[in-house]
PDB file of C-alpha atoms in Angstrom:
ATOM      1  CA  UNK A   1      24.112  -5.905 -36.645  1.00  0.00           C
ATOM      2  CA  UNK A   2      23.617  -2.278 -37.590  1.00  0.00           C
ATOM      3  CA  UNK A   3      21.682  -0.262 -35.037  1.00  0.00           C
ATOM      4  CA  UNK A   4      18.238   0.745 -36.365  1.00  0.00           C
ATOM      5  CA  UNK A   5      18.367   4.138 -38.069  1.00  0.00           C
ATOM      6  CA  UNK A   6      22.181   4.179 -38.401  1.00  0.00           C
ATOM      7  CA  UNK A   7      24.534   3.311 -41.254  1.00  0.00           C
ATOM      8  CA  UNK A   8      27.790   2.889 -39.334  1.00  0.00           C
ATOM      9  CA  UNK A   9      26.809   2.058 -35.767  1.00  0.00           C
ATOM     10  CA  UNK A  10      26.679  -1.562 -34.695  1.00  0.00           C
ATOM     11  CA  UNK A  11      24.524  -2.924 -31.898  1.00  0.00           C
ATOM     12  CA  UNK A  12      25.245  -6.166 -30.036  1.00  0.00           C
ATOM     13  CA  UNK A  13      22.630  -8.021 -27.999  1.00  0.00           C
ATOM     14  CA  UNK A  14      24.124 -10.417 -25.469  1.00  0.00           C
ATOM     15  CA  UNK A  15      22.889 -12.528 -22.562  1.00  0.00           C
ATOM     16  CA  UNK A  16      24.640 -12.070 -19.238  1.00  0.00           C
ATOM     17  CA  UNK A  17      25.676 -15.497 -17.886  1.00  0.00           C
ATOM     18  CA  UNK A  18      24.003 -16.577 -14.666  1.00  0.00           C
ATOM     19  CA  UNK A  19      26.015 -15.749 -11.559  1.00  0.00           C
ATOM     20  CA  UNK A  20      28.004 -12.904 -13.122  1.00  0.00           C
ATOM     21  CA  UNK A  21      27.748  -9.810 -10.922  1.00  0.00           C
ATOM     22  CA  UNK A  22      29.844  -6.979  -9.557  1.00  0.00           C
ATOM     23  CA  UNK A  23      30.318  -3.228  -9.539  1.00  0.00           C
ATOM     24  CA  UNK A  24      32.982  -3.326 -12.268  1.00  0.00           C
ATOM     25  CA  UNK A  25      32.581  -6.388 -14.505  1.00  0.00           C
ATOM     26  CA  UNK A  26      34.923  -6.372 -17.535  1.00  0.00           C
ATOM     27  CA  UNK A  27      33.247  -6.404 -20.954  1.00  0.00           C
ATOM     28  CA  UNK A  28      35.317  -6.910 -24.095  1.00  0.00           C
ATOM     29  CA  UNK A  29      34.090  -6.400 -27.671  1.00  0.00           C
ATOM     30  CA  UNK A  30      36.215  -7.793 -30.498  1.00  0.00           C
ATOM     31  CA  UNK A  31      35.752  -8.012 -34.257  1.00  0.00           C
ATOM     32  CA  UNK A  32      38.017  -9.506 -36.928  1.00  0.00           C
ATOM     33  CA  UNK A  33      40.663  -7.040 -38.073  1.00  0.00           C
ATOM     34  CA  UNK A  34      40.128  -4.593 -35.197  1.00  0.00           C
ATOM     35  CA  UNK A  35      41.651  -4.151 -31.759  1.00  0.00           C
ATOM     36  CA  UNK A  36      39.453  -5.368 -28.868  1.00  0.00           C
ATOM     37  CA  UNK A  37      37.516  -2.709 -26.970  1.00  0.00           C
ATOM     38  CA  UNK A  38      37.249  -3.122 -23.205  1.00  0.00           C
ATOM     39  CA  UNK A  39      34.759  -1.618 -20.774  1.00  0.00           C
ATOM     40  CA  UNK A  40      33.737  -2.084 -17.147  1.00  0.00           C
ATOM     41  CA  UNK A  41      30.023  -2.236 -16.331  1.00  0.00           C
ATOM     42  CA  UNK A  42      28.006  -2.861 -13.156  1.00  0.00           C
ATOM     43  CA  UNK A  43      25.919  -6.047 -13.122  1.00  0.00           C
ATOM     44  CA  UNK A  44      23.562  -7.083 -10.342  1.00  0.00           C
ATOM     45  CA  UNK A  45      21.623 -10.252  -9.639  1.00  0.00           C
ATOM     46  CA  UNK A  46      19.027  -8.083  -7.902  1.00  0.00           C
ATOM     47  CA  UNK A  47      16.233  -7.543 -10.431  1.00  0.00           C
ATOM     48  CA  UNK A  48      13.835  -5.092  -8.771  1.00  0.00           C
ATOM     49  CA  UNK A  49      10.419  -5.264 -10.311  1.00  0.00           C
ATOM     50  CA  UNK A  50       6.981  -4.095  -9.194  1.00  0.00           C
ATOM     51  CA  UNK A  51       4.256  -6.483 -10.381  1.00  0.00           C
ATOM     52  CA  UNK A  52       1.159  -5.560  -8.349  1.00  0.00           C
ATOM     53  CA  UNK A  53      -0.219  -2.826  -6.072  1.00  0.00           C
ATOM     54  CA  UNK A  54      -3.264  -3.344  -3.826  1.00  0.00           C
ATOM     55  CA  UNK A  55      -4.847  -1.857  -0.731  1.00  0.00           C
ATOM     56  CA  UNK A  56      -4.914  -3.891   2.502  1.00  0.00           C
ATOM     57  CA  UNK A  57      -8.211  -5.427   1.468  1.00  0.00           C
ATOM     58  CA  UNK A  58      -6.664  -6.757  -1.757  1.00  0.00           C
ATOM     59  CA  UNK A  59      -8.283  -4.292  -4.159  1.00  0.00           C
ATOM     60  CA  UNK A  60      -5.982  -3.804  -7.138  1.00  0.00           C
ATOM     61  CA  UNK A  61      -4.462  -0.483  -8.186  1.00  0.00           C
ATOM     62  CA  UNK A  62      -5.845   1.447  -5.219  1.00  0.00           C
ATOM     63  CA  UNK A  63      -3.592   4.183  -3.799  1.00  0.00           C
ATOM     64  CA  UNK A  64      -5.163   6.618  -1.337  1.00  0.00           C
ATOM     65  CA  UNK A  65      -2.905   9.157   0.406  1.00  0.00           C
ATOM     66  CA  UNK A  66      -2.375   8.228   4.036  1.00  0.00           C
ATOM     67  CA  UNK A  67      -3.549   4.635   3.593  1.00  0.00           C
ATOM     68  CA  UNK A  68      -1.544   1.423   3.656  1.00  0.00           C
ATOM     69  CA  UNK A  69      -0.834  -0.326   0.384  1.00  0.00           C
ATOM     70  CA  UNK A  70       0.783  -3.635  -0.529  1.00  0.00           C
ATOM     71  CA  UNK A  71       3.429  -3.580  -3.257  1.00  0.00           C
ATOM     72  CA  UNK A  72       4.446  -6.952  -4.687  1.00  0.00           C
ATOM     73  CA  UNK A  73       7.342  -7.819  -6.946  1.00  0.00           C
ATOM     74  CA  UNK A  74      10.899  -9.091  -6.629  1.00  0.00           C
ATOM     75  CA  UNK A  75      14.373  -8.059  -5.530  1.00  0.00           C
ATOM     76  CA  UNK A  76      13.170  -5.282  -3.247  1.00  0.00           C
ATOM     77  CA  UNK A  77      15.902  -5.311  -0.645  1.00  0.00           C
ATOM     78  CA  UNK A  78      19.143  -6.783   0.595  1.00  0.00           C
ATOM     79  CA  UNK A  79      17.617  -8.608   3.585  1.00  0.00           C
ATOM     80  CA  UNK A  80      16.442 -12.172   3.046  1.00  0.00           C
ATOM     81  CA  UNK A  81      14.013 -12.568   5.983  1.00  0.00           C
ATOM     82  CA  UNK A  82      10.739 -10.767   6.777  1.00  0.00           C
ATOM     83  CA  UNK A  83      10.992  -7.583   8.866  1.00  0.00           C
ATOM     84  CA  UNK A  84       8.217  -5.736  10.720  1.00  0.00           C
ATOM     85  CA  UNK A  85       8.919  -2.110  11.645  1.00  0.00           C
ATOM     86  CA  UNK A  86       7.968  -0.208  14.798  1.00  0.00           C
ATOM     87  CA  UNK A  87       6.430   3.253  14.944  1.00  0.00           C
ATOM     88  CA  UNK A  88       7.444   5.797  13.807  1.00  0.00           C
ATOM     89  CA  UNK A  89       7.761   3.874  10.545  1.00  0.00           C
ATOM     90  CA  UNK A  90      11.094   4.150   8.706  1.00  0.00           C
ATOM     91  CA  UNK A  91      11.443   5.058   5.052  1.00  0.00           C
ATOM     92  CA  UNK A  92      14.084   2.345   4.617  1.00  0.00           C
ATOM     93  CA  UNK A  93      13.539  -1.266   5.711  1.00  0.00           C
ATOM     94  CA  UNK A  94      15.436  -4.402   4.751  1.00  0.00           C
ATOM     95  CA  UNK A  95      17.611  -2.287   2.478  1.00  0.00           C
ATOM     96  CA  UNK A  96      14.560  -1.167   0.465  1.00  0.00           C
ATOM     97  CA  UNK A  97      13.185   2.315  -0.085  1.00  0.00           C
ATOM     98  CA  UNK A  98      10.074   3.393  -1.985  1.00  0.00           C
ATOM     99  CA  UNK A  99       9.183   6.778  -3.412  1.00  0.00           C
ATOM    100  CA  UNK A 100       6.006   8.224  -4.888  1.00  0.00           C
ATOM    101  CA  UNK A 101       7.340  11.008  -7.095  1.00  0.00           C
ATOM    102  CA  UNK A 102       9.877  12.514  -4.677  1.00  0.00           C
ATOM    103  CA  UNK A 103       7.980  11.602  -1.510  1.00  0.00           C
ATOM    104  CA  UNK A 104       9.439   8.707   0.537  1.00  0.00           C
ATOM    105  CA  UNK A 105       6.913   6.139   1.734  1.00  0.00           C
ATOM    106  CA  UNK A 106       7.074   4.877   5.336  1.00  0.00           C
ATOM    107  CA  UNK A 107       7.400   1.077   5.301  1.00  0.00           C
ATOM    108  CA  UNK A 108       5.545  -1.128   7.782  1.00  0.00           C
ATOM    109  CA  UNK A 109       6.842  -4.534   6.705  1.00  0.00           C
ATOM    110  CA  UNK A 110       9.364  -6.046   4.308  1.00  0.00           C
ATOM    111  CA  UNK A 111      10.077  -9.224   2.449  1.00  0.00           C
ATOM    112  CA  UNK A 112      12.143  -9.398  -0.760  1.00  0.00           C
ATOM    113  CA  UNK A 113       8.844  -9.851  -2.645  1.00  0.00           C
ATOM    114  CA  UNK A 114       6.368  -7.704  -0.665  1.00  0.00           C
ATOM    115  CA  UNK A 115       6.412  -4.235   0.878  1.00  0.00           C
ATOM    116  CA  UNK A 116       3.560  -2.937   3.025  1.00  0.00           C
ATOM    117  CA  UNK A 117       3.838   0.863   3.099  1.00  0.00           C
ATOM    118  CA  UNK A 118       1.920   4.036   3.760  1.00  0.00           C
ATOM    119  CA  UNK A 119       1.112   6.207   0.758  1.00  0.00           C
ATOM    120  CA  UNK A 120       2.482   9.672   1.673  1.00  0.00           C
ATOM    121  CA  UNK A 121      -0.063  12.334   2.606  1.00  0.00           C
ATOM    122  CA  UNK A 122       1.788  14.714   0.276  1.00  0.00           C
ATOM    123  CA  UNK A 123       0.111  13.002  -2.694  1.00  0.00           C
ATOM    124  CA  UNK A 124      -3.246  14.493  -1.708  1.00  0.00           C
ATOM    125  CA  UNK A 125      -4.730  16.346  -4.670  1.00  0.00           C
ATOM    126  CA  UNK A 126      -2.771  14.352  -7.249  1.00  0.00           C
ATOM    127  CA  UNK A 127      -4.451  12.096  -9.771  1.00  0.00           C
ATOM    128  CA  UNK A 128      -1.306  10.140 -10.675  1.00  0.00           C
ATOM    129  CA  UNK A 129       2.138   9.461  -9.231  1.00  0.00           C
ATOM    130  CA  UNK A 130       5.251   7.491 -10.129  1.00  0.00           C
ATOM    131  CA  UNK A 131       6.369   4.682  -7.812  1.00  0.00           C
ATOM    132  CA  UNK A 132       9.949   3.432  -7.681  1.00  0.00           C
ATOM    133  CA  UNK A 133      11.591   0.957  -5.327  1.00  0.00           C
ATOM    134  CA  UNK A 134      15.320   1.138  -4.748  1.00  0.00           C
ATOM    135  CA  UNK A 135      18.121  -0.424  -2.751  1.00  0.00           C
ATOM    136  CA  UNK A 136      21.906  -0.334  -2.780  1.00  0.00           C
ATOM    137  CA  UNK A 137      21.969  -2.035  -6.180  1.00  0.00           C
ATOM    138  CA  UNK A 138      19.802   0.454  -8.049  1.00  0.00           C
ATOM    139  CA  UNK A 139      16.232   1.495  -8.750  1.00  0.00           C
ATOM    140  CA  UNK A 140      13.275  -0.415 -10.193  1.00  0.00           C
ATOM    141  CA  UNK A 141      11.508   0.534 -13.388  1.00  0.00           C
ATOM    142  CA  UNK A 142       9.089   3.380 -12.614  1.00  0.00           C
ATOM    143  CA  UNK A 143       5.404   2.425 -12.311  1.00  0.00           C
ATOM    144  CA  UNK A 144       2.574   4.876 -12.888  1.00  0.00           C
ATOM    145  CA  UNK A 145      -0.148   4.657 -10.237  1.00  0.00           C
ATOM    146  CA  UNK A 146      -3.563   6.263 -10.048  1.00  0.00           C
ATOM    147  CA  UNK A 147      -4.131   8.287  -6.874  1.00  0.00           C
ATOM    148  CA  UNK A 148      -7.668   8.351  -5.483  1.00  0.00           C
ATOM    149  CA  UNK A 149      -9.304  10.760  -3.050  1.00  0.00           C
ATOM    150  CA  UNK A 150     -10.792   7.830  -1.137  1.00  0.00           C
ATOM    151  CA  UNK A 151     -11.535   4.164  -1.620  1.00  0.00           C
ATOM    152  CA  UNK A 152     -13.117   2.781   1.555  1.00  0.00           C
ATOM    153  CA  UNK A 153     -12.594  -0.923   2.177  1.00  0.00           C
ATOM    154  CA  UNK A 154     -13.565  -3.037   5.174  1.00  0.00           C
ATOM    155  CA  UNK A 155     -10.773  -5.215   6.567  1.00  0.00           C
ATOM    156  CA  UNK A 156     -11.652  -8.797   7.449  1.00  0.00           C
ATOM    157  CA  UNK A 157      -8.977 -11.161   8.762  1.00  0.00           C
ATOM    158  CA  UNK A 158      -6.267  -8.745   7.570  1.00  0.00           C
ATOM    159  CA  UNK A 159      -3.314  -7.979   9.862  1.00  0.00           C
ATOM    160  CA  UNK A 160      -5.424  -9.043  12.839  1.00  0.00           C
ATOM    161  CA  UNK A 161      -8.368  -6.781  11.945  1.00  0.00           C
ATOM    162  CA  UNK A 162     -11.969  -7.939  11.658  1.00  0.00           C
ATOM    163  CA  UNK A 163     -15.415  -6.541  12.394  1.00  0.00           C
ATOM    164  CA  UNK A 164     -15.931  -6.988  16.143  1.00  0.00           C
ATOM    165  CA  UNK A 165     -18.839  -6.715  18.592  1.00  0.00           C
ATOM    166  CA  UNK A 166     -18.118  -4.131  21.279  1.00  0.00           C
ATOM    167  CA  UNK A 167     -20.779  -5.532  23.678  1.00  0.00           C
ATOM    168  CA  UNK A 168     -19.292  -9.045  23.467  1.00  0.00           C
ATOM    169  CA  UNK A 169     -15.811  -8.124  24.614  1.00  0.00           C
ATOM    170  CA  UNK A 170     -14.529  -7.537  21.118  1.00  0.00           C
ATOM    171  CA  UNK A 171     -15.558 -10.916  19.719  1.00  0.00           C
ATOM    172  CA  UNK A 172     -15.393 -11.193  15.933  1.00  0.00           C
ATOM    173  CA  UNK A 173     -18.810 -10.966  14.304  1.00  0.00           C
ATOM    174  CA  UNK A 174     -19.450 -14.401  12.789  1.00  0.00           C
ATOM    175  CA  UNK A 175     -21.948 -17.227  12.561  1.00  0.00           C
ATOM    176  CA  UNK A 176     -20.618 -18.431  15.911  1.00  0.00           C
ATOM    177  CA  UNK A 177     -21.055 -15.014  17.530  1.00  0.00           C
ATOM    178  CA  UNK A 178     -23.793 -13.204  15.589  1.00  0.00           C
ATOM    179  CA  UNK A 179     -24.592  -9.532  16.095  1.00  0.00           C
ATOM    180  CA  UNK A 180     -27.680  -8.693  18.143  1.00  0.00           C
ATOM    181  CA  UNK A 181     -29.841  -5.674  17.377  1.00  0.00           C
ATOM    182  CA  UNK A 182     -28.892  -2.776  19.641  1.00  0.00           C
ATOM    183  CA  UNK A 183     -25.233  -3.819  19.921  1.00  0.00           C
ATOM    184  CA  UNK A 184     -22.262  -1.731  18.793  1.00  0.00           C
ATOM    185  CA  UNK A 185     -19.857  -2.808  16.039  1.00  0.00           C
ATOM    186  CA  UNK A 186     -16.261  -1.745  15.451  1.00  0.00           C
ATOM    187  CA  UNK A 187     -15.526  -1.828  11.709  1.00  0.00           C
ATOM    188  CA  UNK A 188     -11.847  -1.595  10.615  1.00  0.00           C
ATOM    189  CA  UNK A 189     -11.575   0.422   7.421  1.00  0.00           C
ATOM    190  CA  UNK A 190      -8.844   1.638   5.112  1.00  0.00           C
ATOM    191  CA  UNK A 191      -8.981   4.249   2.353  1.00  0.00           C
ATOM    192  CA  UNK A 192     -11.050   6.965   4.050  1.00  0.00           C
ATOM    193  CA  UNK A 193      -8.974   9.752   2.455  1.00  0.00           C
ATOM    194  CA  UNK A 194      -8.125  13.059   4.150  1.00  0.00           C
ATOM    195  CA  UNK A 195      -8.447  13.056   7.933  1.00  0.00           C
ATOM    196  CA  UNK A 196      -8.752  15.817  10.522  1.00  0.00           C
ATOM    197  CA  UNK A 197      -5.709  16.111  12.819  1.00  0.00           C
ATOM    198  CA  UNK A 198      -4.007  13.245  11.014  1.00  0.00           C
ATOM    199  CA  UNK A 199      -0.548  12.188  12.243  1.00  0.00           C
ATOM    200  CA  UNK A 200       2.381  12.841   9.895  1.00  0.00           C
ATOM    201  CA  UNK A 201       3.658  10.203   7.472  1.00  0.00           C
ATOM    202  CA  UNK A 202       4.746   7.099   9.361  1.00  0.00           C
ATOM    203  CA  UNK A 203       3.483   8.348  12.726  1.00  0.00           C
ATOM    204  CA  UNK A 204       0.960   6.490  14.853  1.00  0.00           C
ATOM    205  CA  UNK A 205      -2.349   8.017  15.887  1.00  0.00           C
ATOM    206  CA  UNK A 206      -2.401   9.703  19.310  1.00  0.00           C
ATOM    207  CA  UNK A 207      -4.868  11.652  21.439  1.00  0.00           C
ATOM    208  CA  UNK A 208      -3.418  14.850  19.928  1.00  0.00           C
ATOM    209  CA  UNK A 209      -3.475  13.529  16.361  1.00  0.00           C
ATOM    210  CA  UNK A 210      -6.362  11.038  16.267  1.00  0.00           C
ATOM    211  CA  UNK A 211      -6.954  11.223  12.512  1.00  0.00           C
ATOM    212  CA  UNK A 212     -10.705  11.751  12.603  1.00  0.00           C
ATOM    213  CA  UNK A 213     -12.770  11.466   9.447  1.00  0.00           C
ATOM    214  CA  UNK A 214     -12.713  14.848   7.689  1.00  0.00           C
ATOM    215  CA  UNK A 215     -15.901  14.153   5.805  1.00  0.00           C
ATOM    216  CA  UNK A 216     -18.814  12.299   7.341  1.00  0.00           C
ATOM    217  CA  UNK A 217     -18.498   8.531   7.144  1.00  0.00           C
ATOM    218  CA  UNK A 218     -21.774   6.677   6.623  1.00  0.00           C
ATOM    219  CA  UNK A 219     -22.482   3.001   7.190  1.00  0.00           C
ATOM    220  CA  UNK A 220     -25.378   0.920   5.949  1.00  0.00           C
ATOM    221  CA  UNK A 221     -26.369  -2.509   7.255  1.00  0.00           C
ATOM    222  CA  UNK A 222     -28.811  -4.510   5.225  1.00  0.00           C
ATOM    223  CA  UNK A 223     -29.335  -1.512   2.950  1.00  0.00           C
ATOM    224  CA  UNK A 224     -30.283   0.870   5.777  1.00  0.00           C
ATOM    225  CA  UNK A 225     -28.062   3.619   7.145  1.00  0.00           C
ATOM    226  CA  UNK A 226     -27.185   3.246  10.821  1.00  0.00           C
ATOM    227  CA  UNK A 227     -25.871   5.709  13.435  1.00  0.00           C
ATOM    228  CA  UNK A 228     -22.086   6.247  13.350  1.00  0.00           C
ATOM    229  CA  UNK A 229     -20.747   7.132  16.807  1.00  0.00           C
ATOM    230  CA  UNK A 230     -17.057   7.567  15.888  1.00  0.00           C
ATOM    231  CA  UNK A 231     -14.618   7.246  12.991  1.00  0.00           C
ATOM    232  CA  UNK A 232     -10.901   7.744  13.626  1.00  0.00           C
ATOM    233  CA  UNK A 233      -7.548   5.998  13.237  1.00  0.00           C
ATOM    234  CA  UNK A 234      -6.792   3.065  15.500  1.00  0.00           C
ATOM    235  CA  UNK A 235      -4.734   4.484  18.417  1.00  0.00           C
ATOM    236  CA  UNK A 236      -1.081   3.545  18.128  1.00  0.00           C
ATOM    237  CA  UNK A 237      -1.446   2.678  14.451  1.00  0.00           C
ATOM    238  CA  UNK A 238      -1.392   4.513  11.136  1.00  0.00           C
ATOM    239  CA  UNK A 239      -3.632   4.320   8.094  1.00  0.00           C
ATOM    240  CA  UNK A 240      -6.312   1.994   9.516  1.00  0.00           C
ATOM    241  CA  UNK A 241      -9.459   3.620  10.920  1.00  0.00           C
ATOM    242  CA  UNK A 242     -12.054   2.142  13.249  1.00  0.00           C
ATOM    243  CA  UNK A 243     -15.682   3.068  12.560  1.00  0.00           C
ATOM    244  CA  UNK A 244     -18.100   2.397  15.427  1.00  0.00           C
ATOM    245  CA  UNK A 245     -21.818   2.005  14.743  1.00  0.00           C
ATOM    246  CA  UNK A 246     -24.883   0.882  16.616  1.00  0.00           C
ATOM    247  CA  UNK A 247     -27.087  -1.768  15.072  1.00  0.00           C
ATOM    248  CA  UNK A 248     -30.713  -0.494  15.189  1.00  0.00           C
ATOM    249  CA  UNK A 249     -33.608  -2.669  16.241  1.00  0.00           C
ATOM    250  CA  UNK A 250     -34.965  -2.281  12.706  1.00  0.00           C
ATOM    251  CA  UNK A 251     -31.943  -3.971  11.142  1.00  0.00           C
ATOM    252  CA  UNK A 252     -32.878  -7.064   9.072  1.00  0.00           C
ATOM    253  CA  UNK A 253     -32.215 -10.433  10.695  1.00  0.00           C
ATOM    254  CA  UNK A 254     -30.438 -13.210   8.819  1.00  0.00           C
ATOM    255  CA  UNK A 255     -27.136 -14.620   7.628  1.00  0.00           C
ATOM    256  CA  UNK A 256     -24.668 -12.568   5.584  1.00  0.00           C
ATOM    257  CA  UNK A 257     -26.324  -9.163   6.065  1.00  0.00           C
ATOM    258  CA  UNK A 258     -24.260  -6.722   3.952  1.00  0.00           C
ATOM    259  CA  UNK A 259     -22.286  -3.962   5.698  1.00  0.00           C
ATOM    260  CA  UNK A 260     -21.117  -1.034   3.540  1.00  0.00           C
ATOM    261  CA  UNK A 261     -18.947   1.949   4.543  1.00  0.00           C
ATOM    262  CA  UNK A 262     -19.217   5.174   2.555  1.00  0.00           C
ATOM    263  CA  UNK A 263     -16.749   8.090   2.453  1.00  0.00           C
ATOM    264  CA  UNK A 264     -16.440  10.988  -0.008  1.00  0.00           C
ATOM    265  CA  UNK A 265     -19.502   9.592  -1.812  1.00  0.00           C
ATOM    266  CA  UNK A 266     -17.635   6.355  -2.482  1.00  0.00           C
ATOM    267  CA  UNK A 267     -18.793   2.991  -1.133  1.00  0.00           C
ATOM    268  CA  UNK A 268     -16.888  -0.051   0.008  1.00  0.00           C
ATOM    269  CA  UNK A 269     -17.674  -3.533  -1.167  1.00  0.00           C
ATOM    270  CA  UNK A 270     -20.074  -5.259   1.279  1.00  0.00           C
TER     271      UNK A 270
END
């Protein structure tokens, strides 16, 4: 029918048959009494779409510069099997690339439906950014994301990280191995925001670039603040920090004592 707003321009809506794809697919338009019009158009079966963005802890719509995020969707790359990258992290994995504005994101792992990537440090100071995912077949629809200064989150059973007891040989704190007053805890955290001597995008933490907390990290256990002895990126990794604290003798005793990490005046969920 006539295109909206026009008196002599026709618009045709058609459905592309399943299985039709190629870089130059012929398209022919014909009407009674007129010569057929032929075109060539690219058609792909690869429908790139971003459907969800979370931090490593599963919190939705959380993007903190320097931290790892999980982007879910479909049609991200040309590879069909999962891929895990080595450091330094590449900006292309499984045929997929991701950009926040014009900044490429280092990618840690790939499946056609999920990308785990580091939000570029260059987004620091921004309140919003545009995310696109692309491969050899084109680029996804742009997605607006909110950029946050920090959004601390404790990792539990995520990518091998859990709260562990230093004095018990790194045993996971649990009902089976409870924490004893006076012991030290290592708390894996993401979303601490700007770090001192942080490694560059996609680079792992080293002795030269340990990625120490730029602004004092505070931890409360059972509602009481406890001494923090260190807070820096996990050596050999990027975007995950380890916060070490000592559990005071005054800490409440019981099951499910809440642990909260605070950075930039923002608190994690217990």
